[in-house]
CSV table of C-alpha atoms in Angstrom, one decimal:
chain,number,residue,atom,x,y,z
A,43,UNK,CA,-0.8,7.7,19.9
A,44,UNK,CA,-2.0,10.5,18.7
A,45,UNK,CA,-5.2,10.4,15.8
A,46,UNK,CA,-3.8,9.2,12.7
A,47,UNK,CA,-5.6,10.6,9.6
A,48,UNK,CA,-5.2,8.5,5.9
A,49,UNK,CA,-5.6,11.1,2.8
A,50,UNK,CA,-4.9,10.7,-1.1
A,51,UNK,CA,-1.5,11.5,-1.5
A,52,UNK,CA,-0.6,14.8,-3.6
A,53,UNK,CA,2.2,15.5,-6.0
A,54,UNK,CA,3.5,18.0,-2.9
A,55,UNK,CA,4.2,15.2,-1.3
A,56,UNK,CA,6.5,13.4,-3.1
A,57,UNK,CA,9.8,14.4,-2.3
A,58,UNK,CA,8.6,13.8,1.3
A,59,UNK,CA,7.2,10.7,0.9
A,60,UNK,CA,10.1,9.2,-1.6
A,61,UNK,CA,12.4,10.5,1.4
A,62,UNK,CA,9.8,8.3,3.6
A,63,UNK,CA,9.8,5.0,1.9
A,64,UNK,CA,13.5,5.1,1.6
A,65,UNK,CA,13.6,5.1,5.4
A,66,UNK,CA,11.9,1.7,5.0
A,67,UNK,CA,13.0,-0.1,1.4
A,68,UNK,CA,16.2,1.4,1.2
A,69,UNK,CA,17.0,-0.6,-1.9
A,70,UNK,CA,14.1,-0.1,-4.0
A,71,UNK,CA,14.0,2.4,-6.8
A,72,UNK,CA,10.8,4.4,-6.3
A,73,UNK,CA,8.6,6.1,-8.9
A,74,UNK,CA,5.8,7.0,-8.3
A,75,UNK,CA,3.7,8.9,-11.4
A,76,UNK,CA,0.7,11.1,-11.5
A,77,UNK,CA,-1.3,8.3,-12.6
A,78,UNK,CA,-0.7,5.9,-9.4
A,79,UNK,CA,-2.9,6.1,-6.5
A,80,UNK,CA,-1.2,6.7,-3.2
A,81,UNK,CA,-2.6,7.2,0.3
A,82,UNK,CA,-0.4,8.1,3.6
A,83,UNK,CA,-1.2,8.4,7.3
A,84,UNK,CA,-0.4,10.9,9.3
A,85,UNK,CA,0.0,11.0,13.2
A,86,UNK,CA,-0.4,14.7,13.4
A,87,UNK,CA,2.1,15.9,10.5
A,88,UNK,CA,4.0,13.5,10.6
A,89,UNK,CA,4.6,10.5,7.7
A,90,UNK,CA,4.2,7.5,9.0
A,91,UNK,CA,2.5,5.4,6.3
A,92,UNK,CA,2.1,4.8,3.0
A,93,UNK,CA,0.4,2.6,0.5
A,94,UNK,CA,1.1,3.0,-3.5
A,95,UNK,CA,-0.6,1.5,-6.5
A,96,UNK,CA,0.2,1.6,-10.1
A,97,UNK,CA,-1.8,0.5,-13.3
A,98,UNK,CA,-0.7,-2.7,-15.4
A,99,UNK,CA,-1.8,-4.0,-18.0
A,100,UNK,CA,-5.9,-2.8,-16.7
A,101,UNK,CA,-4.9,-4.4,-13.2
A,102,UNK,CA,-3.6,-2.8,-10.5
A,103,UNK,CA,-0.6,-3.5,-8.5
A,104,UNK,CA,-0.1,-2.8,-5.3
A,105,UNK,CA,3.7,-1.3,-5.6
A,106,UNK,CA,4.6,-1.2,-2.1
A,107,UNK,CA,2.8,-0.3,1.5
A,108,UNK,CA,4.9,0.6,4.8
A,109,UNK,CA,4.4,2.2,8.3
A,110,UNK,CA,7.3,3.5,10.2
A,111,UNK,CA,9.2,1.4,12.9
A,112,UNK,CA,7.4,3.4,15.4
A,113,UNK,CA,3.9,3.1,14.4
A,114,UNK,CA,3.6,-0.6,13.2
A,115,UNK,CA,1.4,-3.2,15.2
A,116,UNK,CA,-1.1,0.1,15.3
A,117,UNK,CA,-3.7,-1.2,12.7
A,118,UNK,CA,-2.0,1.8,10.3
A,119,UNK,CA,-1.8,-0.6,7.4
A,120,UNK,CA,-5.0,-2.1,7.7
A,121,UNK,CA,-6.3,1.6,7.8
A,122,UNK,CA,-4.2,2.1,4.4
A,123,UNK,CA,-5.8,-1.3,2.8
A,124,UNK,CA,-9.0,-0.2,3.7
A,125,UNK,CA,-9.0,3.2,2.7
A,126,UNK,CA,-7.2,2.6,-0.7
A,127,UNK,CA,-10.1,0.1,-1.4
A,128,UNK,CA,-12.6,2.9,-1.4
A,129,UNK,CA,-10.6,5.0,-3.8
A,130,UNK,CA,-13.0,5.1,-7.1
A,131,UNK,CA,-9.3,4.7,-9.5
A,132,UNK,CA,-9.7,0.8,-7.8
A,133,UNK,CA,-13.5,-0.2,-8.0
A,134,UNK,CA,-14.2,-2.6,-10.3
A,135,UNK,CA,-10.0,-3.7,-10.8
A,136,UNK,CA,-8.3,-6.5,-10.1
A,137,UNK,CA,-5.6,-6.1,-7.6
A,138,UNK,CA,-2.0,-7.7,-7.9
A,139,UNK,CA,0.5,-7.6,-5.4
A,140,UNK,CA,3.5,-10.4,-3.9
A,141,UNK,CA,4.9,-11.0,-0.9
A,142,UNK,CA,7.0,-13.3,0.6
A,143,UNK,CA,6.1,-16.3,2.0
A,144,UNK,CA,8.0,-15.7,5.1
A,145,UNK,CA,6.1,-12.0,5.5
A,146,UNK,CA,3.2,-13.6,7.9
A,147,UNK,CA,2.0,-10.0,9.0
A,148,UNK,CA,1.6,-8.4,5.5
A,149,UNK,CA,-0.1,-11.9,4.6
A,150,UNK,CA,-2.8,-11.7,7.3
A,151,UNK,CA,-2.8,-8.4,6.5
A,152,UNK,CA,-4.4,-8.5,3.1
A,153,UNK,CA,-6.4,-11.9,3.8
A,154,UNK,CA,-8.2,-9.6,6.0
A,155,UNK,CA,-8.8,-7.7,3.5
A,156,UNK,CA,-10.3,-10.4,1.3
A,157,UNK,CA,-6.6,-11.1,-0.9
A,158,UNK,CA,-6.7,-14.9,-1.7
A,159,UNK,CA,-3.5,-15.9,-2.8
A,160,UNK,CA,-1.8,-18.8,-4.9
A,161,UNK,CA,1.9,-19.9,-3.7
A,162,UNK,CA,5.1,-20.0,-6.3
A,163,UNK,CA,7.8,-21.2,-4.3
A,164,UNK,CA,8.8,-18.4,-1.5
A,165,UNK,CA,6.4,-15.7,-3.4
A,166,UNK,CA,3.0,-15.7,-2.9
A,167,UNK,CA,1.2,-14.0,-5.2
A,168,UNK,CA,-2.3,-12.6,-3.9
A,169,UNK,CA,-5.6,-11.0,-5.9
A,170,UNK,CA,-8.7,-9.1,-4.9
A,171,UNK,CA,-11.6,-7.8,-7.2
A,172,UNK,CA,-12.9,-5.0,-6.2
A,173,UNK,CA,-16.6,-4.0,-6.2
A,174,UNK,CA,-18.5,-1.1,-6.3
């Protein structure tokens, strides 16, 4: 594996990374506005991650995160997480985001990442607060 560098996403790159995400939720509708916070990895040029956030209701959601087939079981998302949560548009916001309860990677993925989370059925809803 080459080095894999995680950078704020810009509006150049949306076509790109719409195109990306498709590749791995090929039935979601994606939007993603100027106001969201996204951050992608990169193994050389190449798109092979992705993270997005969007603002509701003063919390923030995390929309969606995915690494390409090829990359995953890399540590790429936790890189994401991580990185995201030193963006300054998430300090001091509580975070949102649901998974499913059968989704044991992405769940061990953000309780790494200090997500607690509170069980509705087969969705798990999880929060952080993030500090300064």
């Amino acid at each position: 594996m080459n080095e894999i560098t995680i950078t704020e996403a810009k509006g150049t790159e949306s076509p790109e990374l719409i195109e990306f995400i498709k590749t791995i939720f090929p039935k979601s509708r994606i939007k993603i506005s100027e106001q969201d916070i996204v951050f992608i990895a990169k193994d050389n040029e190449k798109l092979v991650g992705f993270v997005h956030f969007r603002e509701l209701k003063k919390r923030q959601v995390l929309q969606g995160i995915g690494v390409s087939e090829s990359h995953r079981n890399r540590g790429i998302g936790n890189m994401l997480v991580k990185k995201a949560l030193q963006n300054k548009g998430l300090q001091n916001q509580e975070i949102l985001l649901k998974v499913k309860s059968t989704n044991i990677a992405a769940i061990n993925l953000y309780q790494k990442n200090g997500f607690t989370q509170k069980t509705f059925g087969s969705v798990i809803t999880m929060t952080k607060k993030v500090n300064n």
